[in-house]
PDB file of C-alpha atoms in Angstrom:
ATOM      1  CA  MET H 468      11.111  -6.736 -10.354  1.00 87.00           C
ATOM      2  CA  ASP H 469      14.834  -7.490 -10.089  1.00 91.00           C
ATOM      3  CA  LYS H 470      14.374 -10.798 -11.943  1.00 95.00           C
ATOM      4  CA  LYS H 471      12.815  -8.918 -14.880  1.00 96.00           C
ATOM      5  CA  ILE H 472      15.605  -6.350 -14.803  1.00 97.00           C
ATOM      6  CA  PHE H 473      18.338  -9.018 -14.754  1.00 97.00           C
ATOM      7  CA  SER H 474      16.625 -10.986 -17.519  1.00 97.00           C
ATOM      8  CA  ALA H 475      16.372  -7.892 -19.705  1.00 98.00           C
ATOM      9  CA  ALA H 476      20.003  -6.990 -18.948  1.00 98.00           C
ATOM     10  CA  GLY H 477      21.053 -10.488 -19.998  1.00 98.00           C
ATOM     11  CA  PHE H 478      18.987 -10.374 -23.172  1.00 98.00           C
ATOM     12  CA  PHE H 479      20.227  -6.926 -24.221  1.00 98.00           C
ATOM     13  CA  GLY H 480      23.843  -7.733 -23.325  1.00 98.00           C
ATOM     14  CA  LEU H 481      23.746 -11.046 -25.194  1.00 98.00           C
ATOM     15  CA  SER H 482      22.086  -9.591 -28.263  1.00 98.00           C
ATOM     16  CA  ALA H 483      24.485  -6.601 -28.272  1.00 98.00           C
ATOM     17  CA  ILE H 484      27.424  -8.998 -28.455  1.00 98.00           C
ATOM     18  CA  ILE H 485      25.780 -10.990 -31.238  1.00 98.00           C
ATOM     19  CA  LEU H 486      24.864  -7.852 -33.189  1.00 97.00           C
ATOM     20  CA  GLY H 487      28.339  -6.393 -32.651  1.00 96.00           C
ATOM     21  CA  ALA H 488      29.979  -9.523 -34.009  1.00 96.00           C
ATOM     22  CA  PHE H 489      27.514  -9.629 -36.905  1.00 94.00           C
ATOM     23  CA  GLY H 490      28.337  -6.009 -37.718  1.00 93.00           C
ATOM     24  CA  ALA H 491      32.088  -6.505 -37.444  1.00 92.00           C
ATOM     25  CA  HIS H 492      32.156  -9.595 -39.634  1.00 93.00           C
ATOM     26  CA  ALA H 493      29.135  -9.954 -41.932  1.00 91.00           C
ATOM     27  CA  LEU H 494      28.045  -6.345 -42.363  1.00 93.00           C
ATOM     28  CA  LYS H 495      31.582  -4.982 -42.731  1.00 89.00           C
ATOM     29  CA  LYS H 496      31.656  -6.275 -46.296  1.00 88.00           C
ATOM     30  CA  ILE H 497      28.229  -4.917 -47.234  1.00 91.00           C
ATOM     31  CA  LEU H 498      27.656  -1.579 -45.500  1.00 92.00           C
ATOM     32  CA  THR H 499      29.420   1.713 -46.073  1.00 93.00           C
ATOM     33  CA  ILE H 500      31.718   3.024 -43.357  1.00 94.00           C
ATOM     34  CA  ASP H 501      29.042   5.510 -42.262  1.00 94.00           C
ATOM     35  CA  GLN H 502      26.330   2.845 -42.134  1.00 94.00           C
ATOM     36  CA  LEU H 503      28.578   0.494 -40.177  1.00 95.00           C
ATOM     37  CA  SER H 504      29.519   3.316 -37.814  1.00 96.00           C
ATOM     38  CA  SER H 505      25.826   4.031 -37.178  1.00 96.00           C
ATOM     39  CA  PHE H 506      25.150   0.340 -36.574  1.00 96.00           C
ATOM     40  CA  GLU H 507      27.996   0.275 -34.030  1.00 97.00           C
ATOM     41  CA  VAL H 508      26.470   3.257 -32.199  1.00 97.00           C
ATOM     42  CA  GLY H 509      23.295   1.217 -31.752  1.00 97.00           C
ATOM     43  CA  VAL H 510      25.317  -1.712 -30.399  1.00 98.00           C
ATOM     44  CA  LYS H 511      27.290   0.490 -27.986  1.00 98.00           C
ATOM     45  CA  TYR H 512      24.204   2.163 -26.552  1.00 98.00           C
ATOM     46  CA  GLN H 513      22.457  -1.170 -26.210  1.00 98.00           C
ATOM     47  CA  MET H 514      25.414  -2.607 -24.269  1.00 98.00           C
ATOM     48  CA  TYR H 515      25.810   0.504 -22.101  1.00 98.00           C
ATOM     49  CA  HIS H 516      22.182   0.239 -21.105  1.00 98.00           C
ATOM     50  CA  ALA H 517      22.354  -3.516 -20.521  1.00 98.00           C
ATOM     51  CA  LEU H 518      25.036  -2.687 -17.950  1.00 98.00           C
ATOM     52  CA  PHE H 519      22.854   0.127 -16.605  1.00 98.00           C
ATOM     53  CA  LEU H 520      20.074  -2.421 -16.055  1.00 98.00           C
ATOM     54  CA  LEU H 521      22.493  -4.667 -14.152  1.00 97.00           C
ATOM     55  CA  PHE H 522      23.386  -1.732 -11.907  1.00 97.00           C
ATOM     56  CA  LEU H 523      19.703  -0.970 -11.423  1.00 97.00           C
ATOM     57  CA  GLY H 524      18.888  -4.548 -10.442  1.00 97.00           C
ATOM     58  CA  LEU H 525      21.819  -4.792  -8.040  1.00 96.00           C
ATOM     59  CA  ASN H 526      21.135  -1.493  -6.297  1.00 96.00           C
ATOM     60  CA  HIS H 527      19.027  -1.877  -3.154  1.00 94.00           C
ATOM     61  CA  GLN H 528      18.889   1.866  -2.447  1.00 94.00           C
ATOM     62  CA  ILE H 529      16.344   2.419  -5.221  1.00 95.00           C
ATOM     63  CA  SER H 530      12.659   1.798  -4.566  1.00 95.00           C
ATOM     64  CA  VAL H 531      10.716  -0.727  -6.641  1.00 96.00           C
ATOM     65  CA  LYS H 532       8.565   2.097  -8.069  1.00 97.00           C
ATOM     66  CA  ILE H 533      11.594   4.033  -9.345  1.00 97.00           C
ATOM     67  CA  LYS H 534      13.240   0.835 -10.608  1.00 98.00           C
ATOM     68  CA  LYS H 535      10.116  -0.013 -12.595  1.00 98.00           C
ATOM     69  CA  THR H 536       9.968   3.463 -14.143  1.00 98.00           C
ATOM     70  CA  ILE H 537      13.643   3.418 -15.091  1.00 98.00           C
ATOM     71  CA  PHE H 538      13.350  -0.158 -16.355  1.00 98.00           C
ATOM     72  CA  LEU H 539      10.456   0.699 -18.692  1.00 98.00           C
ATOM     73  CA  LEU H 540      12.225   3.812 -19.975  1.00 98.00           C
ATOM     74  CA  VAL H 541      15.426   1.875 -20.688  1.00 98.00           C
ATOM     75  CA  ILE H 542      13.566  -0.956 -22.447  1.00 98.00           C
ATOM     76  CA  GLY H 543      11.702   1.557 -24.602  1.00 98.00           C
ATOM     77  CA  GLY H 544      14.840   3.596 -25.129  1.00 98.00           C
ATOM     78  CA  ILE H 545      16.951   0.669 -26.305  1.00 98.00           C
ATOM     79  CA  THR H 546      14.161  -0.594 -28.548  1.00 97.00           C
ATOM     80  CA  PHE H 547      13.473   2.782 -30.157  1.00 97.00           C
ATOM     81  CA  PHE H 548      17.016   4.163 -30.228  1.00 98.00           C
ATOM     82  CA  SER H 549      19.168   1.144 -31.042  1.00 98.00           C
ATOM     83  CA  GLY H 550      16.424  -0.723 -32.894  1.00 96.00           C
ATOM     84  CA  SER H 551      15.728   2.142 -35.266  1.00 96.00           C
ATOM     85  CA  ILE H 552      19.450   2.665 -35.852  1.00 96.00           C
ATOM     86  CA  TYR H 553      19.839  -1.011 -36.779  1.00 96.00           C
ATOM     87  CA  LEU H 554      16.985  -0.756 -39.265  1.00 94.00           C
ATOM     88  CA  LEU H 555      18.073   2.591 -40.714  1.00 94.00           C
ATOM     89  CA  SER H 556      21.708   1.568 -41.142  1.00 94.00           C
ATOM     90  CA  THR H 557      20.893  -1.739 -42.854  1.00 93.00           C
ATOM     91  CA  THR H 558      18.514  -0.341 -45.465  1.00 90.00           C
ATOM     92  CA  ALA H 559      21.089  -1.215 -48.158  1.00 84.00           C
ATOM     93  CA  ILE H 560      20.805  -4.945 -47.437  1.00 87.00           C
ATOM     94  CA  THR H 561      17.098  -5.168 -46.593  1.00 88.00           C
ATOM     95  CA  ASN H 562      15.991  -2.992 -49.523  1.00 84.00           C
ATOM     96  CA  VAL H 563      13.345  -1.570 -47.202  1.00 87.00           C
ATOM     97  CA  ASN H 564      13.253   2.177 -46.733  1.00 87.00           C
ATOM     98  CA  PHE H 565      13.006   2.698 -42.989  1.00 88.00           C
ATOM     99  CA  LYS H 566      13.391   6.500 -43.160  1.00 86.00           C
ATOM    100  CA  SER H 567       9.758   6.890 -42.098  1.00 90.00           C
ATOM    101  CA  ILE H 568      10.635   5.487 -38.643  1.00 89.00           C
ATOM    102  CA  GLY H 569      13.640   7.765 -38.190  1.00 89.00           C
ATOM    103  CA  PHE H 570      11.619   9.992 -35.862  1.00 95.00           C
ATOM    104  CA  ILE H 571      11.642   7.298 -33.157  1.00 96.00           C
ATOM    105  CA  THR H 572      15.433   7.394 -32.766  1.00 97.00           C
ATOM    106  CA  PRO H 573      15.419  10.672 -30.798  1.00 97.00           C
ATOM    107  CA  ILE H 574      12.368   9.516 -28.838  1.00 98.00           C
ATOM    108  CA  GLY H 575      14.368   6.472 -27.739  1.00 98.00           C
ATOM    109  CA  GLY H 576      17.292   8.722 -26.871  1.00 98.00           C
ATOM    110  CA  MET H 577      14.988  10.908 -24.779  1.00 98.00           C
ATOM    111  CA  PHE H 578      13.704   7.837 -22.912  1.00 98.00           C
ATOM    112  CA  LEU H 579      17.308   6.913 -22.050  1.00 98.00           C
ATOM    113  CA  ILE H 580      18.103  10.477 -20.939  1.00 98.00           C
ATOM    114  CA  VAL H 581      15.008  10.588 -18.723  1.00 98.00           C
ATOM    115  CA  ALA H 582      15.914   7.221 -17.162  1.00 98.00           C
ATOM    116  CA  TRP H 583      19.350   8.547 -16.205  1.00 98.00           C
ATOM    117  CA  ALA H 584      17.827  11.823 -14.971  1.00 98.00           C
ATOM    118  CA  ILE H 585      15.408   9.953 -12.701  1.00 98.00           C
ATOM    119  CA  LEU H 586      18.315   7.975 -11.265  1.00 97.00           C
ATOM    120  CA  MET H 587      20.338  11.155 -10.705  1.00 97.00           C
ATOM    121  CA  VAL H 588      17.447  13.008  -9.037  1.00 97.00           C
ATOM    122  CA  HIS H 589      16.756   9.982  -6.832  1.00 96.00           C
ATOM    123  CA  PHE H 590      20.311  10.016  -5.489  1.00 94.00           C
ATOM    124  CA  LEU H 591      20.423  13.809  -5.165  1.00 95.00           C
ATOM    125  CA  LYS H 592      17.268  13.728  -3.002  1.00 93.00           C
ATOM    126  CA  LYS H 593      18.561  10.844  -0.888  1.00 86.00           C
ATOM    127  CA  LYS H 594      19.652  11.832   2.586  1.00 83.00           C
ATOM    128  CA  GLY H 595      22.923  10.562   3.901  1.00 69.00           C
TER     129      GLY H 595
END
C-alpha cells in the first residue's frame, strides 16, 4: 500500500509543480486574474494533498485499512476538486463550457475533508 501512496504523492506533487509553472507563465497572459486565482487554488490543494499522502505513507501508526480509505478519498478529492477547478478556470482557452461539472468540485472538497477527519479520529482514538 505504501508504494501506491508514495507513487501517487510523487505524481500529484510533480504535476502540481508543472501545472503551477504553466499557470504562472503560459496562462498568466490568457486568463483573467480571477480565473488564474482559481487555477492556483487547484494547484495549492493538489500540492497540499501530495504532501498529505507522503505523511500517510511514512506514518507507521496508521493501519493499512485506514491508509487505504484515506488514500482513495484523497485521490478522488484531488481529481474532483483540483481537476474540476482546472477545467472550469480554463474555459476561456478551451472554448468548452465545463459549468455542467461544477457540482463535482464540492464533492471533491468533501472527500478531502473526510480523509482528514478519518485521520483525526484515528489519532484521537489511539491510546498513548
